[in-house]
N, CA and C of each residue as an Amber inpcrd file, in Angstrom:
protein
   501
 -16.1010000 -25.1450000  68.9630000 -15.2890000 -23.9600000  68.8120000
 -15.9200000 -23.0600000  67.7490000 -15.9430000 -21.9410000  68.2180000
 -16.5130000 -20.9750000  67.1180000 -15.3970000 -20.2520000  66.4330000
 -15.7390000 -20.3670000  64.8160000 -14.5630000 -19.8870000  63.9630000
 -15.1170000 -18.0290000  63.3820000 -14.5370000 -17.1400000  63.4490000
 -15.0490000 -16.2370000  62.3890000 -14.5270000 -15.7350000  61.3420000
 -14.8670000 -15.9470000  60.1970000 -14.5620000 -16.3140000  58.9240000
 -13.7660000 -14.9890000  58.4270000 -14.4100000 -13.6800000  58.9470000
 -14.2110000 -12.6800000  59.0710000 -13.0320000 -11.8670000  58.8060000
 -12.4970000 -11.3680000  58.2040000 -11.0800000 -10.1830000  58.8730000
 -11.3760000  -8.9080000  58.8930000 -11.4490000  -8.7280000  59.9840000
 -11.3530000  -7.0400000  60.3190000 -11.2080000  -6.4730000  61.7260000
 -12.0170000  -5.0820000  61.9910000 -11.4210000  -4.6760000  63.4170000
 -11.9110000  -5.8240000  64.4730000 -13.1440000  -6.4680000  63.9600000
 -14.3830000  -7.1970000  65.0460000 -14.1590000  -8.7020000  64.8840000
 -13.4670000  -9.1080000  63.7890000 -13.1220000 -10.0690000  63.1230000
 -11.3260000 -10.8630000  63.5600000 -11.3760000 -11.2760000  62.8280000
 -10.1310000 -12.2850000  63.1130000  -8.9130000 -11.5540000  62.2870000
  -7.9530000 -11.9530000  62.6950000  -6.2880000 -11.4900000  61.9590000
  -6.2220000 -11.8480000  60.8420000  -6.9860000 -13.0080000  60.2800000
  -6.9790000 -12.9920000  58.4630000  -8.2310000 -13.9940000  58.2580000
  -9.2610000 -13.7210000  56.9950000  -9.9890000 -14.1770000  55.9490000
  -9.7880000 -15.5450000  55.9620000 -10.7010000 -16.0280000  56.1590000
 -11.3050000 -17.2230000  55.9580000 -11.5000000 -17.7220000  54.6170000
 -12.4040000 -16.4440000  53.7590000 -12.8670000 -16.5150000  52.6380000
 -11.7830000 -16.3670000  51.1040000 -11.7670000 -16.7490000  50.2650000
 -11.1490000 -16.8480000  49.3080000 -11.1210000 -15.4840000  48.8850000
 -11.9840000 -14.6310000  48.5870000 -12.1840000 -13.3550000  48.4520000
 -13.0540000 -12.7940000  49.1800000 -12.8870000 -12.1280000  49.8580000
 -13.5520000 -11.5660000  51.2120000 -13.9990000  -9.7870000  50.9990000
 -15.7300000 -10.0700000  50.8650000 -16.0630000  -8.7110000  50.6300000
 -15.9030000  -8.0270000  51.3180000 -15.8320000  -6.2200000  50.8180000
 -16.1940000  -5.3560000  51.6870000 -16.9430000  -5.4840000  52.9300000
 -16.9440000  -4.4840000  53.8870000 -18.3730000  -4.1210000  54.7420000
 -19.5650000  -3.8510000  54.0630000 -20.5750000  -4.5810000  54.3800000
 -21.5150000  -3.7330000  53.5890000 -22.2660000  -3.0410000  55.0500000
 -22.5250000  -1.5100000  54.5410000 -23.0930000  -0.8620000  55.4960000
 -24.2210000   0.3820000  55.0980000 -24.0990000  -0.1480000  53.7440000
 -25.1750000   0.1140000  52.9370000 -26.8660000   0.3550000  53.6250000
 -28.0110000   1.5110000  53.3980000 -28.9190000   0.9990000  53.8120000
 -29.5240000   0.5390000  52.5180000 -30.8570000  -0.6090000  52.7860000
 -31.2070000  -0.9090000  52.0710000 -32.6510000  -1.6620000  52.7330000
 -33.6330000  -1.4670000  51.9230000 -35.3730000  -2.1950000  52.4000000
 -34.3670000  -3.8870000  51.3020000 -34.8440000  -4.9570000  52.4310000
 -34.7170000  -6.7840000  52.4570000 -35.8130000  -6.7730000  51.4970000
 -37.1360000  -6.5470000  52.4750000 -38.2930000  -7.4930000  51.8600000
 -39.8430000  -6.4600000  52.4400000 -40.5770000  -6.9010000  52.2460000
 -42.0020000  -6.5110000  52.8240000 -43.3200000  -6.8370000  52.5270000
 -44.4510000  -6.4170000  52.9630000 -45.2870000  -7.2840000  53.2130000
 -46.2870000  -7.0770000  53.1570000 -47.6500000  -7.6720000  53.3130000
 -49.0540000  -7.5300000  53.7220000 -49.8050000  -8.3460000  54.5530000
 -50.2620000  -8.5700000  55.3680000 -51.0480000  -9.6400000  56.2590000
 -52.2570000  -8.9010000  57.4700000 -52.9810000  -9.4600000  57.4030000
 -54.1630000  -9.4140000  58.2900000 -53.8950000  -9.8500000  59.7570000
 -52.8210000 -10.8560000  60.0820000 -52.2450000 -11.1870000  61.3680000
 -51.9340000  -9.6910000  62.1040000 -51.9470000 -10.3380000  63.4270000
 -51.9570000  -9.2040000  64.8210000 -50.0170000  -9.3850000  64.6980000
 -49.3130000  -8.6070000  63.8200000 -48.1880000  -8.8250000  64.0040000
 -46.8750000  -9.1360000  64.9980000 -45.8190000  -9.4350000  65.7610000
 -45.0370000  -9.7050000  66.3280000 -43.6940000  -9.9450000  65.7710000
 -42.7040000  -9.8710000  66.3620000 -41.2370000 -10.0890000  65.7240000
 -41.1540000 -11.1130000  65.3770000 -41.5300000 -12.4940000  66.2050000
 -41.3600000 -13.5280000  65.5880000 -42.1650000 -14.2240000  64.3090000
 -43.3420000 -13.1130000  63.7900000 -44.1680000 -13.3790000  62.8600000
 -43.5300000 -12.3310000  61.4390000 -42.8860000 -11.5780000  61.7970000
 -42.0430000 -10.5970000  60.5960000 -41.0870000 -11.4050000  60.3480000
 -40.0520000 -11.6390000  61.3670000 -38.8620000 -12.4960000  60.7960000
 -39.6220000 -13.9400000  60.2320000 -40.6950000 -14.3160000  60.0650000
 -40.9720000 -15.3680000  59.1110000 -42.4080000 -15.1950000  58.7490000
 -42.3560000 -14.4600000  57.9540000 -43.9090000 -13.7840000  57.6000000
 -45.1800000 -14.6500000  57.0780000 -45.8870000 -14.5150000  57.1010000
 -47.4230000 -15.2320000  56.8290000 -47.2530000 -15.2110000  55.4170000
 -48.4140000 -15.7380000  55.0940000 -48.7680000 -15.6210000  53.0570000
 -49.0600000 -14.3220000  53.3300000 -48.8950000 -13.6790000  51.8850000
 -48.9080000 -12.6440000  51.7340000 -50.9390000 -12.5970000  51.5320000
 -51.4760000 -11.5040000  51.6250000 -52.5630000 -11.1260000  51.7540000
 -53.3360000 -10.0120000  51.2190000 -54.2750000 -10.3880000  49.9250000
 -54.7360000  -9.3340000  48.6990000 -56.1130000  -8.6150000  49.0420000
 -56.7270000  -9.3500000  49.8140000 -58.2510000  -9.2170000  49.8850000
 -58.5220000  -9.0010000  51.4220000 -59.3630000  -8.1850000  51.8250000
 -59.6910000  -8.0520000  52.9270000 -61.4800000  -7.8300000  53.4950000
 -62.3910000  -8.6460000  53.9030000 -63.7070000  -7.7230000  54.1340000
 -63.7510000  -6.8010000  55.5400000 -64.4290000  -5.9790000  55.0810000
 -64.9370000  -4.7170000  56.0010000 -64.9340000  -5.4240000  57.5020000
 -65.2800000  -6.5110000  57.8370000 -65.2770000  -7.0980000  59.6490000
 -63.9810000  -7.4680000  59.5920000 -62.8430000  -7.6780000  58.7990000
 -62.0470000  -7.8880000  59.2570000 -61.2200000  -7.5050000  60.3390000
 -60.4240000  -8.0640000  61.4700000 -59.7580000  -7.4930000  62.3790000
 -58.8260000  -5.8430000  62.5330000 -57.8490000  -6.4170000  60.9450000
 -56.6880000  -5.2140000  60.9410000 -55.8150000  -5.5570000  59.7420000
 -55.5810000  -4.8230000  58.9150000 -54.0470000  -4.6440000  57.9640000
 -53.0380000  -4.3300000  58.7090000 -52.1930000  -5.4490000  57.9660000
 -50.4510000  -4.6540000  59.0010000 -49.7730000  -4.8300000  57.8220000
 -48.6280000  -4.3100000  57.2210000 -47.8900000  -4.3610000  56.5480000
 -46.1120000  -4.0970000  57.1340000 -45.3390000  -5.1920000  56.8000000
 -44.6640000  -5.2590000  57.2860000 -42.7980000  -4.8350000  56.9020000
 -41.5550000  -4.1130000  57.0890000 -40.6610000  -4.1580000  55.8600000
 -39.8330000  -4.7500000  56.6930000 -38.4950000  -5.3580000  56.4310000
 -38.0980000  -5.5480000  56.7120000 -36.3290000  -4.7120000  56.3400000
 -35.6400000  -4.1200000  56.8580000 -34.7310000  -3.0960000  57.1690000
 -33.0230000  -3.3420000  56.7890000 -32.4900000  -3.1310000  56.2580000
 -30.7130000  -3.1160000  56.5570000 -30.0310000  -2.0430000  56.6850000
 -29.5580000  -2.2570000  57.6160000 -28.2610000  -0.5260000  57.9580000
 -29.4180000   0.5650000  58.2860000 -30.5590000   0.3640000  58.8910000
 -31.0610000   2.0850000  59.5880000 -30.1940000   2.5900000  60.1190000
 -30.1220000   4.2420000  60.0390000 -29.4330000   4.9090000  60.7750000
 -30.2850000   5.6820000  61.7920000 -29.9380000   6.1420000  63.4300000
 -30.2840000   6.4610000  63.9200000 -30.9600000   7.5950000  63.7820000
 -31.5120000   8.2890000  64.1510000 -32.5020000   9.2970000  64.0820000
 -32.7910000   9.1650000  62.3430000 -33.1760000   8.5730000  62.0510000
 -33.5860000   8.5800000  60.6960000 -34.9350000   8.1330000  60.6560000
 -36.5950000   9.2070000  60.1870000 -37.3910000   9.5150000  60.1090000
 -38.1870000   8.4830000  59.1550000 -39.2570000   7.4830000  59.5110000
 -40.0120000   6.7800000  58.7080000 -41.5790000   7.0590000  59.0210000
 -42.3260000   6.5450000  58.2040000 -43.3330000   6.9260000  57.9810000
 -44.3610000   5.7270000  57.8190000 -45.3770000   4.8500000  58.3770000
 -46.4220000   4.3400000  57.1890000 -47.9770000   5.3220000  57.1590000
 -48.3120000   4.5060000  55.8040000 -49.3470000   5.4310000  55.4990000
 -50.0150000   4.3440000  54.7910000 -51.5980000   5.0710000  55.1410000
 -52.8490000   3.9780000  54.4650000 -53.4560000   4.9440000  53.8500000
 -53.8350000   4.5270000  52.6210000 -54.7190000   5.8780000  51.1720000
 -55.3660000   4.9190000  50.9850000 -56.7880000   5.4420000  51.1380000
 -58.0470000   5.4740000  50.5530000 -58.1350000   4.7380000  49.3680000
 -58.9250000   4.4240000  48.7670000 -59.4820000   4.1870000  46.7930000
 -59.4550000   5.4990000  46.6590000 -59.8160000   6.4710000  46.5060000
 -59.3230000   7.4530000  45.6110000 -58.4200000   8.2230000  45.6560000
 -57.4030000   7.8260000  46.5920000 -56.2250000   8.1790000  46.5210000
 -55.7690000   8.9630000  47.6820000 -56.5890000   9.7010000  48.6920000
 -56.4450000  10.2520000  49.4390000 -55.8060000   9.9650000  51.0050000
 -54.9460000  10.0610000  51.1000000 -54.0470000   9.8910000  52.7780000
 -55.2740000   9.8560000  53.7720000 -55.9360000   8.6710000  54.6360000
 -56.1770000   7.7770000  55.1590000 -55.9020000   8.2230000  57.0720000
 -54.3880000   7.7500000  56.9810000 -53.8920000   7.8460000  58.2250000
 -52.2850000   7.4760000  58.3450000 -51.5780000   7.9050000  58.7230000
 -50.3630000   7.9340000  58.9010000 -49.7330000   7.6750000  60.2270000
 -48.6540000   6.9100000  60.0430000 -48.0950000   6.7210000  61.6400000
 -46.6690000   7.1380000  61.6530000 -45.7680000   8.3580000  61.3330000
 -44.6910000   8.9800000  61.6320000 -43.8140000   7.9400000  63.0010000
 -42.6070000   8.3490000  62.6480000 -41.2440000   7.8550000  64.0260000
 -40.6320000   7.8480000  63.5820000 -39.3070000   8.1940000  64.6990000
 -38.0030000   8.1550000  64.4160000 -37.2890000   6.7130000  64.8400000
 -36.2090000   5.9680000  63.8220000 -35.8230000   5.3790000  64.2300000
 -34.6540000   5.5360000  65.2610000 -34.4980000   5.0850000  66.7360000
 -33.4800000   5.9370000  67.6380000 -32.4130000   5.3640000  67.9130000
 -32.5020000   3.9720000  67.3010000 -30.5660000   3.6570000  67.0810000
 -30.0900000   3.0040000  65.8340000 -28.5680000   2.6090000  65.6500000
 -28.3810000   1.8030000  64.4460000 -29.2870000   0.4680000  64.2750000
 -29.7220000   0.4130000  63.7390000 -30.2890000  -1.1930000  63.0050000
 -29.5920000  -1.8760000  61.8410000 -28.4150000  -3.0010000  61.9760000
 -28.1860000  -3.2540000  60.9770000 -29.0880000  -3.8640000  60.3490000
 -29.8570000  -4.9790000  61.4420000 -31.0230000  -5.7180000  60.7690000
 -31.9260000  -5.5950000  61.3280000 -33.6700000  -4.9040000  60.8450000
 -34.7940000  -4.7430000  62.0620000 -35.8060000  -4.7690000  61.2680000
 -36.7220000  -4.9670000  61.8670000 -38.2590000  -5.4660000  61.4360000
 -38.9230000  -4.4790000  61.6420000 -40.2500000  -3.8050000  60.7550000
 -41.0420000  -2.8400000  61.2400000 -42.0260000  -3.0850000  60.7990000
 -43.2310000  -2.7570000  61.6580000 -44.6990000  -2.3410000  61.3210000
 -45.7450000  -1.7080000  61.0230000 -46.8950000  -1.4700000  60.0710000
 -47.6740000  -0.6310000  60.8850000 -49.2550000  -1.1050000  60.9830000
 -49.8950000  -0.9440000  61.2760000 -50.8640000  -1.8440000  61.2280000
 -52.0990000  -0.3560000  61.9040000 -54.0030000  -1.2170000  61.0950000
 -54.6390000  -0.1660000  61.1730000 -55.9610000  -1.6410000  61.4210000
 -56.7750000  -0.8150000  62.2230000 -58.1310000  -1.6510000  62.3320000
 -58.9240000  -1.4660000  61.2480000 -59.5310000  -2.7610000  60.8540000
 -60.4690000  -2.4980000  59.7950000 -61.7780000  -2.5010000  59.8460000
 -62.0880000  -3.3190000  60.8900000 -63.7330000  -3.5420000  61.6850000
 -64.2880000  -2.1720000  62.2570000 -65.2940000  -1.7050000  61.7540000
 -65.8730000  -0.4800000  62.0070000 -65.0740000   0.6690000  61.4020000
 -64.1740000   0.7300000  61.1430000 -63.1170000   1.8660000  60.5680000
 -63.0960000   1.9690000  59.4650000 -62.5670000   1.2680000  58.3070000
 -62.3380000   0.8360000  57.0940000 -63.5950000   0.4820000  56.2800000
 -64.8050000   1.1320000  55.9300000 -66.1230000   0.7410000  55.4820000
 -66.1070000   1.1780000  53.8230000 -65.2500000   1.6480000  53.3160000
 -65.1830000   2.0300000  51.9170000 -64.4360000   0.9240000  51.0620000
 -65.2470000  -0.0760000  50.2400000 -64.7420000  -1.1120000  49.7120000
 -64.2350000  -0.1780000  48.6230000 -63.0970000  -0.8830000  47.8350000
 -62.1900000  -1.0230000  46.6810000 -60.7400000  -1.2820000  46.7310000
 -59.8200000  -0.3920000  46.1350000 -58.2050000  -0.9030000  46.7320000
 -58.1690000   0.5060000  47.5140000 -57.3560000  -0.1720000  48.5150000
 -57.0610000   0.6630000  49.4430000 -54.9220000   0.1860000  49.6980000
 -54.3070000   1.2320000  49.6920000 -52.8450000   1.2500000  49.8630000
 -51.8700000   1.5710000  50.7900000 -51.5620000   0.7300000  51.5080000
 -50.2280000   1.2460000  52.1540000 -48.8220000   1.0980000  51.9500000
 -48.1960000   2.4710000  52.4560000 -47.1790000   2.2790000  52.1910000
 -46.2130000   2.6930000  53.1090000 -44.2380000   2.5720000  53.0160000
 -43.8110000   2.8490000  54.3360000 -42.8560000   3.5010000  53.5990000
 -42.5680000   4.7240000  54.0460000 -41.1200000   5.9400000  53.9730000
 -40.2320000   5.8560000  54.9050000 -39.2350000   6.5740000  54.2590000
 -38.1490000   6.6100000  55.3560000 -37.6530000   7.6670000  54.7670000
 -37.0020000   8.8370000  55.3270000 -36.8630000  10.3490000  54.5090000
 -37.4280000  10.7650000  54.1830000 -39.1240000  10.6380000  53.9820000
 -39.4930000  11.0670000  52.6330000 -40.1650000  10.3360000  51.5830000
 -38.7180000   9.4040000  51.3280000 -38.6580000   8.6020000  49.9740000
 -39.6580000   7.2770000  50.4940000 -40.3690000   6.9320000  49.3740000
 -41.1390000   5.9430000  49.3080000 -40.1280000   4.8780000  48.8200000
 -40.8030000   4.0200000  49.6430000 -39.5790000   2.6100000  49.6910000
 -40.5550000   1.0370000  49.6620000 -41.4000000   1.0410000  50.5150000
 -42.5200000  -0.2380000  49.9100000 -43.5540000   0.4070000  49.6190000
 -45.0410000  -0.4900000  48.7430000 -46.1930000  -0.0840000  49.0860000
 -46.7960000  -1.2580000  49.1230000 -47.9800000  -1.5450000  49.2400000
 -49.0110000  -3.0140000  49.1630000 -50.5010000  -2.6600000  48.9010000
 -50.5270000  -2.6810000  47.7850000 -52.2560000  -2.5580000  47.8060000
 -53.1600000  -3.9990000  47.9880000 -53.9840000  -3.5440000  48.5330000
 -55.0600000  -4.3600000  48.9290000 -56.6600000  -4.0110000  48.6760000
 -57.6280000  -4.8390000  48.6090000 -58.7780000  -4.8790000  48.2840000
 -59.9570000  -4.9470000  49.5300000 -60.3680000  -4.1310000  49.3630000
 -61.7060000  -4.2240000  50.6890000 -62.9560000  -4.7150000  50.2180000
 -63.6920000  -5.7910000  50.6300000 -64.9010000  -6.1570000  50.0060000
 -65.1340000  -6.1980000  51.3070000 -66.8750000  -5.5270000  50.8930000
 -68.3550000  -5.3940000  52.1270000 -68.2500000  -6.5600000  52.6410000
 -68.2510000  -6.9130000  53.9020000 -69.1780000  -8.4020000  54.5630000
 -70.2000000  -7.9270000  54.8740000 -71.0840000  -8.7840000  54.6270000
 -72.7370000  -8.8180000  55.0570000 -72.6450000  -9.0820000  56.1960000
 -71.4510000  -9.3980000  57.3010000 -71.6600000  -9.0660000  58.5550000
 -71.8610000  -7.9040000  59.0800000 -72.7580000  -7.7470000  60.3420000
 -72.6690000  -6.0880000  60.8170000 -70.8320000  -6.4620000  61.5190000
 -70.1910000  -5.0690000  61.0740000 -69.1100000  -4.5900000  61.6090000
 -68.8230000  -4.1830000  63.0550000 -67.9320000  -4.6660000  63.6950000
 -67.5480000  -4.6260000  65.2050000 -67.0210000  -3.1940000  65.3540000
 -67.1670000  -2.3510000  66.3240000 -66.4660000  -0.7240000  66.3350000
 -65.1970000  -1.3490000  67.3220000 -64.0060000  -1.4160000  66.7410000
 -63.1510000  -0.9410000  67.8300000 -62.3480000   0.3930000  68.5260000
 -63.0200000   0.5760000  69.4930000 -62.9080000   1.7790000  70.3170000
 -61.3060000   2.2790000  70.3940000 -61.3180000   3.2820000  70.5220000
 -59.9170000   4.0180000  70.4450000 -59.6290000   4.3880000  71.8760000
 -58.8070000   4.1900000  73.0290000 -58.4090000   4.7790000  73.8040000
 -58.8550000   6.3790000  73.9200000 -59.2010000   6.8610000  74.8570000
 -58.9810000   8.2660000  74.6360000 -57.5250000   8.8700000  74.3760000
 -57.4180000   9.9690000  73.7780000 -56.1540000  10.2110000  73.1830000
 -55.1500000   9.4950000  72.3120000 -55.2720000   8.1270000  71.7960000
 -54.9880000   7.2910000  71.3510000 -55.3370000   6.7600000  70.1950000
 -54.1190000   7.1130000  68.7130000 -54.7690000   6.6400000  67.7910000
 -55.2170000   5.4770000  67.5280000 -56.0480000   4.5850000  66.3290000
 -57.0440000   3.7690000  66.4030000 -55.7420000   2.6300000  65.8650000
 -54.6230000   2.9540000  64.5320000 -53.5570000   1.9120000  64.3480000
 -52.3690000   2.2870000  64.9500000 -51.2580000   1.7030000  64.3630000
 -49.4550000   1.8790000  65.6330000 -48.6360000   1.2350000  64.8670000
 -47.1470000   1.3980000  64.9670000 -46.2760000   0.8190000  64.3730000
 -45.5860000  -0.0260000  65.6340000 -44.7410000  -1.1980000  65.5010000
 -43.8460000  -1.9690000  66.2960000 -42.7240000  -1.7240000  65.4480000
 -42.0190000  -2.7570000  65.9630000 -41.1360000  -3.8360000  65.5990000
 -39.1120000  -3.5570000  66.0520000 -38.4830000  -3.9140000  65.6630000
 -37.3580000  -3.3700000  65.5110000 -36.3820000  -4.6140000  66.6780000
 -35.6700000  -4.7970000  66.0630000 -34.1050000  -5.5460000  66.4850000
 -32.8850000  -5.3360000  66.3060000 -32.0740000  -4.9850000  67.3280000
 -30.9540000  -4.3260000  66.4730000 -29.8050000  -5.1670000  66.5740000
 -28.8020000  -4.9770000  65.7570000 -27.7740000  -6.1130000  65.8140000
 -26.6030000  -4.9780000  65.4960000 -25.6670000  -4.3730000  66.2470000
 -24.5220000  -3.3940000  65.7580000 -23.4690000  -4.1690000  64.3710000
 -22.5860000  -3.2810000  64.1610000 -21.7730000  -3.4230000  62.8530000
 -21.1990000  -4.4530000  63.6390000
């Protein structure tokens, strides 16, 4: 039998709990991330070690946040800057429904693309407002670097992710 502890409209006729909080419907960034993994939902909701160092053949940076209470049409952003500070590449979207709880991505190739060792930074907005960042380190491999080709019309990184669960 399933009990819900709950009282409210979605909930049961009375509290379970001894003192029973508010709604929270608050937004708010959980957690977030850095990893070299080819990301997926089931790899955000339980994320890899986190990841400082990267060489030039490497596959890809993804950085990952994890979300509470998005509101619909509400505008996010990631972005990768250079070592000297300069905006990189950006991946803009709108988020297009409620998310109480959702996972997001963005991720950029580093093999053939990424050839300027030092720290290099990403970070992810939402409004505007800066909300995670992750810096990371690029060191040369003395491997020759793989080019990965871009689709025509098609940028070279992309964002995923997202699960939604209503109030």
């Amino acid at each position: 039998m399933v009990v819900d502890p709950w009282q409210g409209p979605c909930g049961a006729g009375e509290s379970r709990w001894a003192s029973q909080l508010a709604y929270q419907n608050t937004f708010s960034l959980f957690a977030s991330g850095l990893t070299g993994e080819s990301m997926t939902l089931d790899l955000a909701k339980d994320p890899p070690a986190r990841v400082d160092t990267f060489s030039t053949s490497a596959a890809r940076v993804s950085m990952w946040v994890e979300l509470l209470n998005v509101r619909a049409g509400t505008p996010a952003e990631f972005r990768l800057y250079q070592p000297g500070g300069a905006l990189y590449w950006s991946a803009p979207f709108t988020h297009q429904t409620f998310y109480s709880l959702s996972w997001w991505w963005g991720w950029y190739p580093i093999s053939g693309n990424l050839t300027q060792a030092g720290t290099w930074r990403m970070e992810y907005r939402q409004g505007g407002t800066l909300l995670a960042q992750r810096s990371f380190v690029l060191v040369a491999s003395p491997a020759a670097a793989l080019v990965v080709p871009s689709p025509a019309g098609r940028p070279l990184g992309g964002t995923g992710g997202g699960w939604a669960r209503g109030p």
